[in-house]
């Protein structure tokens, strides 16, 4: 009986480790503004064709370490598009918004962060999300 329990624990642990080591992590490099680290993710994960894409902007503070949930985050595609406010998803430092993408190979997501009368602008080329992961 003890051997069955040990085997089940090993299988469960291996499953948890595999689930945590996600291959679908964001292909976009993190960027920083002041003490905030910003990461973006897209839905779908890989942008392969034009269409509506959901963008998740994930903001984390370094001091004190935790989610940056008190920001005004607006996004747009390229420089000529209108700014659209991203909707805050709880107090998790996650902001969501869907925008139309015309050309995934050349479009750039601009992220504007406003906090306490200060403003920062970050740019994420969408072509970076098209890179294939190696196994």
GROMACS .gro file of N, CA and C in nm:
model
  405
    1UNK      N    1   0.083  -0.120   0.000
    1UNK     CA    2   0.000   0.000   0.000
    1UNK      C    3   0.087   0.126   0.000
    2UNK      N    4   0.192   0.123   0.078
    2UNK     CA    5   0.282   0.238   0.085
    2UNK      C    6   0.344   0.267  -0.052
    3UNK      N    7   0.379   0.162  -0.126
    3UNK     CA    8   0.441   0.179  -0.257
    3UNK      C    9   0.342   0.243  -0.356
    4UNK      N   10   0.214   0.209  -0.347
    4UNK     CA   11   0.112   0.268  -0.434
    4UNK      C   12   0.097   0.416  -0.403
    5UNK      N   13   0.096   0.451  -0.276
    5UNK     CA   14   0.084   0.592  -0.235
    5UNK      C   15   0.206   0.671  -0.283
    6UNK      N   16   0.326   0.614  -0.266
    6UNK     CA   17   0.448   0.682  -0.312
    6UNK      C   18   0.444   0.703  -0.463
    7UNK      N   19   0.400   0.603  -0.538
    7UNK     CA   20   0.392   0.614  -0.684
    7UNK      C   21   0.291   0.722  -0.723
    8UNK      N   22   0.177   0.725  -0.657
    8UNK     CA   23   0.076   0.828  -0.686
    8UNK      C   24   0.130   0.967  -0.656
    9UNK      N   25   0.204   0.982  -0.548
    9UNK     CA   26   0.263   1.112  -0.514
    9UNK      C   27   0.363   1.156  -0.620
   10UNK      N   28   0.444   1.064  -0.668
   10UNK     CA   29   0.542   1.097  -0.771
   10UNK      C   30   0.473   1.139  -0.900
   11UNK      N   31   0.369   1.067  -0.938
   11UNK     CA   32   0.295   1.101  -1.060
   11UNK      C   33   0.229   1.238  -1.044
   12UNK      N   34   0.171   1.264  -0.928
   12UNK     CA   35   0.106   1.393  -0.903
   12UNK      C   36   0.208   1.506  -0.907
   13UNK      N   37   0.322   1.487  -0.845
   13UNK     CA   38   0.427   1.588  -0.846
   13UNK      C   39   0.479   1.615  -0.987
   14UNK      N   40   0.499   1.511  -1.066
   14UNK     CA   41   0.545   1.529  -1.204
   14UNK      C   42   0.441   1.604  -1.286
   15UNK      N   43   0.313   1.575  -1.263
   15UNK     CA   44   0.206   1.645  -1.334
   15UNK      C   45   0.204   1.793  -1.298
   16UNK      N   46   0.221   1.824  -1.170
   16UNK     CA   47   0.224   1.964  -1.127
   16UNK      C   48   0.342   2.039  -1.185
   17UNK      N   49   0.458   1.977  -1.186
   17UNK     CA   50   0.577   2.041  -1.243
   17UNK      C   51   0.557   2.067  -1.392
   18UNK      N   52   0.501   1.972  -1.463
   18UNK     CA   53   0.475   1.991  -1.606
   18UNK      C   54   0.374   2.102  -1.630
   19UNK      N   55   0.274   2.112  -1.545
   19UNK     CA   56   0.173   2.217  -1.561
   19UNK      C   57   0.232   2.354  -1.534
   20UNK      N   58   0.324   2.364  -1.440
   20UNK     CA   59   0.384   2.492  -1.406
   20UNK      C   60   0.486   2.537  -1.510
   21UNK      N   61   0.550   2.445  -1.577
   21UNK     CA   62   0.650   2.478  -1.679
   21UNK      C   63   0.580   2.494  -1.813
   22UNK      N   64   0.495   2.593  -1.821
   22UNK     CA   65   0.413   2.615  -1.941
   22UNK      C   66   0.499   2.657  -2.059
   23UNK      N   67   0.471   2.596  -2.173
   23UNK     CA   68   0.538   2.637  -2.296
   23UNK      C   69   0.469   2.759  -2.355
   24UNK      N   70   0.349   2.790  -2.308
   24UNK     CA   71   0.275   2.900  -2.368
   24UNK      C   72   0.299   3.032  -2.295
   25UNK      N   73   0.412   3.042  -2.225
   25UNK     CA   74   0.446   3.168  -2.161
   25UNK      C   75   0.462   3.274  -2.269
   26UNK      N   76   0.447   3.399  -2.230
   26UNK     CA   77   0.449   3.508  -2.326
   26UNK      C   78   0.580   3.513  -2.405
   27UNK      N   79   0.571   3.520  -2.538
   27UNK     CA   80   0.692   3.533  -2.619
   27UNK      C   81   0.744   3.677  -2.625
   28UNK      N   82   0.673   3.770  -2.563
   28UNK     CA   83   0.712   3.910  -2.565
   28UNK      C   84   0.801   3.941  -2.445
   29UNK      N   85   0.915   4.003  -2.466
   29UNK     CA   86   1.003   4.037  -2.353
   29UNK      C   87   0.934   4.136  -2.259
   30UNK      N   88   0.961   4.120  -2.131
   30UNK     CA   89   0.908   4.214  -2.032
   30UNK      C   90   0.978   4.349  -2.049
   31UNK      N   91   0.905   4.454  -2.017
   31UNK     CA   92   0.961   4.588  -2.020
   31UNK      C   93   0.931   4.655  -1.886
   32UNK      N   94   1.003   4.762  -1.856
   32UNK     CA   95   0.985   4.832  -1.729
   32UNK      C   96   0.955   4.979  -1.749
   33UNK      N   97   0.876   5.031  -1.657
   33UNK     CA   98   0.851   5.174  -1.645
   33UNK      C   99   0.855   5.206  -1.496
   34UNK      N  100   0.944   5.293  -1.456
   34UNK     CA  101   0.970   5.324  -1.315
   34UNK      C  102   0.989   5.194  -1.239
   35UNK      N  103   0.911   5.166  -1.135
   35UNK     CA  104   0.929   5.043  -1.057
   35UNK      C  105   0.831   4.934  -1.099
   36UNK      N  106   0.773   4.947  -1.219
   36UNK     CA  107   0.671   4.853  -1.266
   36UNK      C  108   0.726   4.772  -1.383
   37UNK      N  109   0.713   4.641  -1.374
   37UNK     CA  110   0.748   4.552  -1.483
   37UNK      C  111   0.620   4.517  -1.557
   38UNK      N  112   0.624   4.530  -1.689
   38UNK     CA  113   0.505   4.506  -1.771
   38UNK      C  114   0.532   4.391  -1.867
   39UNK      N  115   0.438   4.300  -1.869
   39UNK     CA  116   0.442   4.185  -1.959
   39UNK      C  117   0.310   4.184  -2.036
   40UNK      N  118   0.313   4.145  -2.162
   40UNK     CA  119   0.187   4.130  -2.234
   40UNK      C  120   0.170   3.985  -2.277
   41UNK      N  121   0.044   3.946  -2.286
   41UNK     CA  122   0.006   3.818  -2.342
   41UNK      C  123  -0.107   3.844  -2.439
   42UNK      N  124  -0.124   3.754  -2.533
   42UNK     CA  125  -0.231   3.768  -2.631
   42UNK      C  126  -0.318   3.643  -2.631
   43UNK      N  127  -0.441   3.662  -2.672
   43UNK     CA  128  -0.535   3.551  -2.693
   43UNK      C  129  -0.590   3.566  -2.832
   44UNK      N  130  -0.554   3.479  -2.926
   44UNK     CA  131  -0.475   3.358  -2.909
   44UNK      C  132  -0.329   3.391  -2.881
   45UNK      N  133  -0.258   3.291  -2.831
   45UNK     CA  134  -0.119   3.311  -2.790
   45UNK      C  135  -0.030   3.355  -2.906
   46UNK      N  136  -0.046   3.295  -3.020
   46UNK     CA  137   0.031   3.330  -3.139
   46UNK      C  138  -0.062   3.404  -3.236
   47UNK      N  139  -0.023   3.525  -3.275
   47UNK     CA  140  -0.103   3.602  -3.369
   47UNK      C  141  -0.054   3.567  -3.509
   48UNK      N  142  -0.134   3.490  -3.581
   48UNK     CA  143  -0.092   3.443  -3.713
   48UNK      C  144  -0.167   3.510  -3.827
   49UNK      N  145  -0.281   3.573  -3.797
   49UNK     CA  146  -0.357   3.638  -3.903
   49UNK      C  147  -0.431   3.758  -3.846
   50UNK      N  148  -0.474   3.849  -3.932
   50UNK     CA  149  -0.547   3.967  -3.886
   50UNK      C  150  -0.677   3.928  -3.816
   51UNK      N  151  -0.723   4.016  -3.729
   51UNK     CA  152  -0.849   3.993  -3.659
   51UNK      C  153  -0.848   4.055  -3.520
   52UNK      N  154  -0.955   4.031  -3.445
   52UNK     CA  155  -0.965   4.082  -3.308
   52UNK      C  156  -0.876   3.996  -3.218
   53UNK      N  157  -0.790   4.061  -3.144
   53UNK     CA  158  -0.697   3.994  -3.053
   53UNK      C  159  -0.717   4.052  -2.914
   54UNK      N  160  -0.727   3.965  -2.814
   54UNK     CA  161  -0.735   4.013  -2.676
   54UNK      C  162  -0.593   4.028  -2.623
   55UNK      N  163  -0.567   4.145  -2.566
   55UNK     CA  164  -0.437   4.173  -2.506
   55UNK      C  165  -0.451   4.177  -2.356
   56UNK      N  166  -0.360   4.111  -2.286
   56UNK     CA  167  -0.352   4.116  -2.141
   56UNK      C  168  -0.223   4.189  -2.106
   57UNK      N  169  -0.235   4.296  -2.030
   57UNK     CA  170  -0.120   4.371  -1.982
   57UNK      C  171  -0.107   4.336  -1.835
   58UNK      N  172   0.006   4.278  -1.799
   58UNK     CA  173   0.029   4.232  -1.662
   58UNK      C  174   0.136   4.321  -1.600
   59UNK      N  175   0.097   4.393  -1.495
   59UNK     CA  176   0.185   4.491  -1.432
   59UNK      C  177   0.219   4.446  -1.290
   60UNK      N  178   0.349   4.446  -1.260
   60UNK     CA  179   0.398   4.403  -1.129
   60UNK      C  180   0.493   4.508  -1.074
   61UNK      N  181   0.474   4.544  -0.948
   61UNK     CA  182   0.564   4.638  -0.880
   61UNK      C  183   0.679   4.562  -0.817
   62UNK      N  184   0.796   4.627  -0.815
   62UNK     CA  185   0.912   4.564  -0.753
   62UNK      C  186   0.918   4.595  -0.603
   63UNK      N  187   0.873   4.714  -0.562
   63UNK     CA  188   0.874   4.755  -0.421
   63UNK      C  189   0.746   4.825  -0.382
   64UNK      N  190   0.664   4.775  -0.297
   64UNK     CA  191   0.668   4.638  -0.246
   64UNK      C  192   0.627   4.543  -0.357
   65UNK      N  193   0.685   4.426  -0.357
   65UNK     CA  194   0.661   4.327  -0.463
   65UNK      C  195   0.514   4.286  -0.463
   66UNK      N  196   0.453   4.295  -0.581
   66UNK     CA  197   0.314   4.254  -0.595
   66UNK      C  198   0.249   4.316  -0.717
   67UNK      N  199   0.122   4.287  -0.738
   67UNK     CA  200   0.054   4.339  -0.856
   67UNK      C  201   0.037   4.491  -0.851
   68UNK      N  202   0.051   4.555  -0.965
   68UNK     CA  203   0.028   4.700  -0.977
   68UNK      C  204  -0.117   4.717  -1.022
   69UNK      N  205  -0.206   4.726  -0.927
   69UNK     CA  206  -0.350   4.726  -0.956
   69UNK      C  207  -0.412   4.865  -0.951
   70UNK      N  208  -0.333   4.968  -0.940
   70UNK     CA  209  -0.387   5.104  -0.927
   70UNK      C  210  -0.341   5.194  -1.042
   71UNK      N  211  -0.337   5.139  -1.163
   71UNK     CA  212  -0.290   5.213  -1.280
   71UNK      C  213  -0.406   5.241  -1.375
   72UNK      N  214  -0.387   5.338  -1.461
   72UNK     CA  215  -0.475   5.357  -1.575
   72UNK      C  216  -0.395   5.309  -1.696
   73UNK      N  217  -0.441   5.202  -1.759
   73UNK     CA  218  -0.370   5.142  -1.871
   73UNK      C  219  -0.454   5.159  -1.996
   74UNK      N  220  -0.397   5.220  -2.099
   74UNK     CA  221  -0.463   5.233  -2.227
   74UNK      C  222  -0.371   5.175  -2.334
   75UNK      N  223  -0.432   5.117  -2.438
   75UNK     CA  224  -0.353   5.055  -2.543
   75UNK      C  225  -0.405   5.097  -2.680
   76UNK      N  226  -0.317   5.084  -2.778
   76UNK     CA  227  -0.356   5.107  -2.917
   76UNK      C  228  -0.258   5.033  -3.007
   77UNK      N  229  -0.301   5.016  -3.131
   77UNK     CA  230  -0.214   4.955  -3.231
   77UNK      C  231  -0.150   5.067  -3.311
   78UNK      N  232  -0.018   5.064  -3.318
   78UNK     CA  233   0.061   5.163  -3.392
   78UNK      C  234   0.040   5.303  -3.334
   79UNK      N  235   0.085   5.403  -3.406
   79UNK     CA  236   0.083   5.540  -3.355
   79UNK      C  237  -0.042   5.617  -3.390
   80UNK      N  238  -0.113   5.578  -3.495
   80UNK     CA  239  -0.226   5.657  -3.539
   80UNK      C  240  -0.359   5.612  -3.478
   81UNK      N  241  -0.363   5.501  -3.415
   81UNK     CA  242  -0.487   5.450  -3.358
   81UNK      C  243  -0.532   5.527  -3.235
   82UNK      N  244  -0.660   5.513  -3.203
   82UNK     CA  245  -0.714   5.575  -3.081
   82UNK      C  246  -0.672   5.493  -2.960
   83UNK      N  247  -0.657   5.560  -2.847
   83UNK     CA  248  -0.628   5.492  -2.721
   83UNK      C  249  -0.756   5.429  -2.670
   84UNK      N  250  -0.745   5.306  -2.618
   84UNK     CA  251  -0.859   5.234  -2.561
   84UNK      C  252  -0.820   5.189  -2.420
   85UNK      N  253  -0.905   5.223  -2.324
   85UNK     CA  254  -0.874   5.186  -2.186
   85UNK      C  255  -0.888   5.036  -2.168
   86UNK      N  256  -0.787   4.976  -2.108
   86UNK     CA  257  -0.790   4.834  -2.074
   86UNK      C  258  -0.868   4.819  -1.943
   87UNK      N  259  -0.945   4.713  -1.934
   87UNK     CA  260  -1.029   4.689  -1.817
   87UNK      C  261  -0.948   4.613  -1.713
   88UNK      N  262  -0.947   4.665  -1.591
   88UNK     CA  263  -0.873   4.601  -1.482
   88UNK      C  264  -0.945   4.473  -1.441
   89UNK      N  265  -0.869   4.366  -1.428
   89UNK     CA  266  -0.924   4.235  -1.391
   89UNK      C  267  -0.896   4.212  -1.242
   90UNK      N  268  -0.986   4.262  -1.156
   90UNK     CA  269  -0.967   4.251  -1.013
   90UNK      C  270  -0.850   4.335  -0.966
   91UNK      N  271  -0.788   4.294  -0.858
   91UNK     CA  272  -0.670   4.363  -0.805
   91UNK      C  273  -0.545   4.279  -0.830
   92UNK      N  274  -0.539   4.220  -0.950
   92UNK     CA  275  -0.432   4.128  -0.984
   92UNK      C  276  -0.322   4.191  -1.068
   93UNK      N  277  -0.338   4.318  -1.105
   93UNK     CA  278  -0.241   4.382  -1.192
   93UNK      C  279  -0.255   4.338  -1.336
   94UNK      N  280  -0.373   4.286  -1.372
   94UNK     CA  281  -0.399   4.240  -1.508
   94UNK      C  282  -0.504   4.332  -1.569
   95UNK      N  283  -0.474   4.380  -1.689
   95UNK     CA  284  -0.562   4.471  -1.762
   95UNK      C  285  -0.589   4.409  -1.899
   96UNK      N  286  -0.716   4.406  -1.941
   96UNK     CA  287  -0.755   4.337  -2.065
   96UNK      C  288  -0.823   4.431  -2.163
   97UNK      N  289  -0.801   4.405  -2.291
   97UNK     CA  290  -0.873   4.477  -2.396
   97UNK      C  291  -0.849   4.406  -2.529
   98UNK      N  292  -0.953   4.395  -2.609
   98UNK     CA  293  -0.940   4.339  -2.744
   98UNK      C  294  -0.931   4.453  -2.845
   99UNK      N  295  -0.841   4.438  -2.940
   99UNK     CA  296  -0.823   4.537  -3.046
   99UNK      C  297  -0.807   4.464  -3.179
  100UNK      N  298  -0.848   4.529  -3.289
  100UNK     CA  299  -0.825   4.468  -3.420
  100UNK      C  300  -0.679   4.481  -3.463
  101UNK      N  301  -0.625   4.372  -3.509
  101UNK     CA  302  -0.488   4.370  -3.562
  101UNK      C  303  -0.499   4.352  -3.713
  102UNK      N  304  -0.437   4.443  -3.787
  102UNK     CA  305  -0.442   4.437  -3.934
  102UNK      C  306  -0.327   4.355  -3.991
  103UNK      N  307  -0.207   4.378  -3.939
  103UNK     CA  308  -0.089   4.309  -3.992
  103UNK      C  309   0.000   4.264  -3.876
  104UNK      N  310  -0.011   4.138  -3.837
  104UNK     CA  311   0.068   4.090  -3.723
  104UNK      C  312   0.218   4.100  -3.743
  105UNK      N  313   0.263   4.110  -3.867
  105UNK     CA  314   0.407   4.117  -3.893
  105UNK      C  315   0.464   4.256  -3.873
  106UNK      N  316   0.379   4.360  -3.882
  106UNK     CA  317   0.432   4.496  -3.870
  106UNK      C  318   0.365   4.580  -3.762
  107UNK      N  319   0.247   4.539  -3.713
  107UNK     CA  320   0.178   4.617  -3.610
  107UNK      C  321   0.256   4.615  -3.478
  108UNK      N  322   0.239   4.723  -3.403
  108UNK     CA  323   0.305   4.739  -3.273
  108UNK      C  324   0.198   4.775  -3.171
  109UNK      N  325   0.197   4.707  -3.058
  109UNK     CA  326   0.106   4.742  -2.949
  109UNK      C  327   0.173   4.849  -2.864
  110UNK      N  328   0.107   4.964  -2.852
  110UNK     CA  329   0.155   5.070  -2.764
  110UNK      C  330   0.076   5.061  -2.634
  111UNK      N  331   0.147   5.064  -2.522
  111UNK     CA  332   0.085   5.056  -2.390
  111UNK      C  333   0.120   5.184  -2.315
  112UNK      N  334   0.017   5.259  -2.278
  112UNK     CA  335   0.037   5.382  -2.202
  112UNK      C  336  -0.006   5.355  -2.057
  113UNK      N  337   0.084   5.386  -1.964
  113UNK     CA  338   0.057   5.366  -1.822
  113UNK      C  339   0.050   5.503  -1.756
  114UNK      N  340  -0.057   5.527  -1.682
  114UNK     CA  341  -0.070   5.652  -1.608
  114UNK      C  342  -0.089   5.619  -1.461
  115UNK      N  343  -0.012   5.692  -1.379
  115UNK     CA  344  -0.019   5.670  -1.235
  115UNK      C  345   0.029   5.797  -1.165
  116UNK      N  346  -0.053   5.850  -1.077
  116UNK     CA  347  -0.013   5.962  -0.991
  116UNK      C  348   0.047   6.078  -1.071
  117UNK      N  349  -0.026   6.122  -1.174
  117UNK     CA  350   0.015   6.233  -1.261
  117UNK      C  351   0.145   6.208  -1.338
  118UNK      N  352   0.185   6.082  -1.351
  118UNK     CA  353   0.300   6.045  -1.432
  118UNK      C  354   0.251   5.953  -1.543
  119UNK      N  355   0.328   5.950  -1.651
  119UNK     CA  356   0.286   5.870  -1.765
  119UNK      C  357   0.406   5.804  -1.830
  120UNK      N  358   0.388   5.678  -1.870
  120UNK     CA  359   0.493   5.605  -1.941
  120UNK      C  360   0.436   5.539  -2.065
  121UNK      N  361   0.520   5.517  -2.164
  121UNK     CA  362   0.478   5.456  -2.289
  121UNK      C  363   0.574   5.342  -2.323
  122UNK      N  364   0.517   5.225  -2.347
  122UNK     CA  365   0.595   5.107  -2.386
  122UNK      C  366   0.542   5.058  -2.520
  123UNK      N  367   0.631   4.998  -2.599
  123UNK     CA  368   0.593   4.948  -2.732
  123UNK      C  369   0.634   4.801  -2.745
  124UNK      N  370   0.539   4.720  -2.791
  124UNK     CA  371   0.562   4.577  -2.808
  124UNK      C  372   0.535   4.539  -2.954
  125UNK      N  373   0.638   4.514  -3.036
  125UNK     CA  374   0.616   4.469  -3.174
  125UNK      C  375   0.547   4.332  -3.174
  126UNK      N  376   0.437   4.321  -3.244
  126UNK     CA  377   0.360   4.196  -3.244
  126UNK      C  378   0.433   4.083  -3.316
  127UNK      N  379   0.524   4.115  -3.405
  127UNK     CA  380   0.598   4.012  -3.478
  127UNK      C  381   0.679   3.924  -3.383
  128UNK      N  382   0.715   3.976  -3.266
  128UNK     CA  383   0.791   3.894  -3.169
  128UNK      C  384   0.710   3.774  -3.124
  129UNK      N  385   0.579   3.788  -3.121
  129UNK     CA  386   0.492   3.678  -3.078
  129UNK      C  387   0.476   3.569  -3.180
  130UNK      N  388   0.534   3.586  -3.298
  130UNK     CA  389   0.523   3.486  -3.401
  130UNK      C  390   0.640   3.389  -3.401
  131UNK      N  391   0.741   3.417  -3.320
  131UNK     CA  392   0.858   3.330  -3.316
  131UNK      C  393   0.817   3.194  -3.264
  132UNK      N  394   0.864   3.090  -3.328
  132UNK     CA  395   0.833   2.954  -3.287
  132UNK      C  396   0.919   2.914  -3.167
  133UNK      N  397   0.857   2.842  -3.075
  133UNK     CA  398   0.934   2.792  -2.961
  133UNK      C  399   1.004   2.663  -3.001
  134UNK      N  400   1.122   2.641  -2.947
  134UNK     CA  401   1.195   2.517  -2.974
  134UNK      C  402   1.169   2.421  -2.860
  135UNK      N  403   1.163   2.294  -2.892
  135UNK     CA  404   1.133   2.194  -2.789
  135UNK      C  405   1.257   2.118  -2.751
   0.00000   0.00000   0.00000
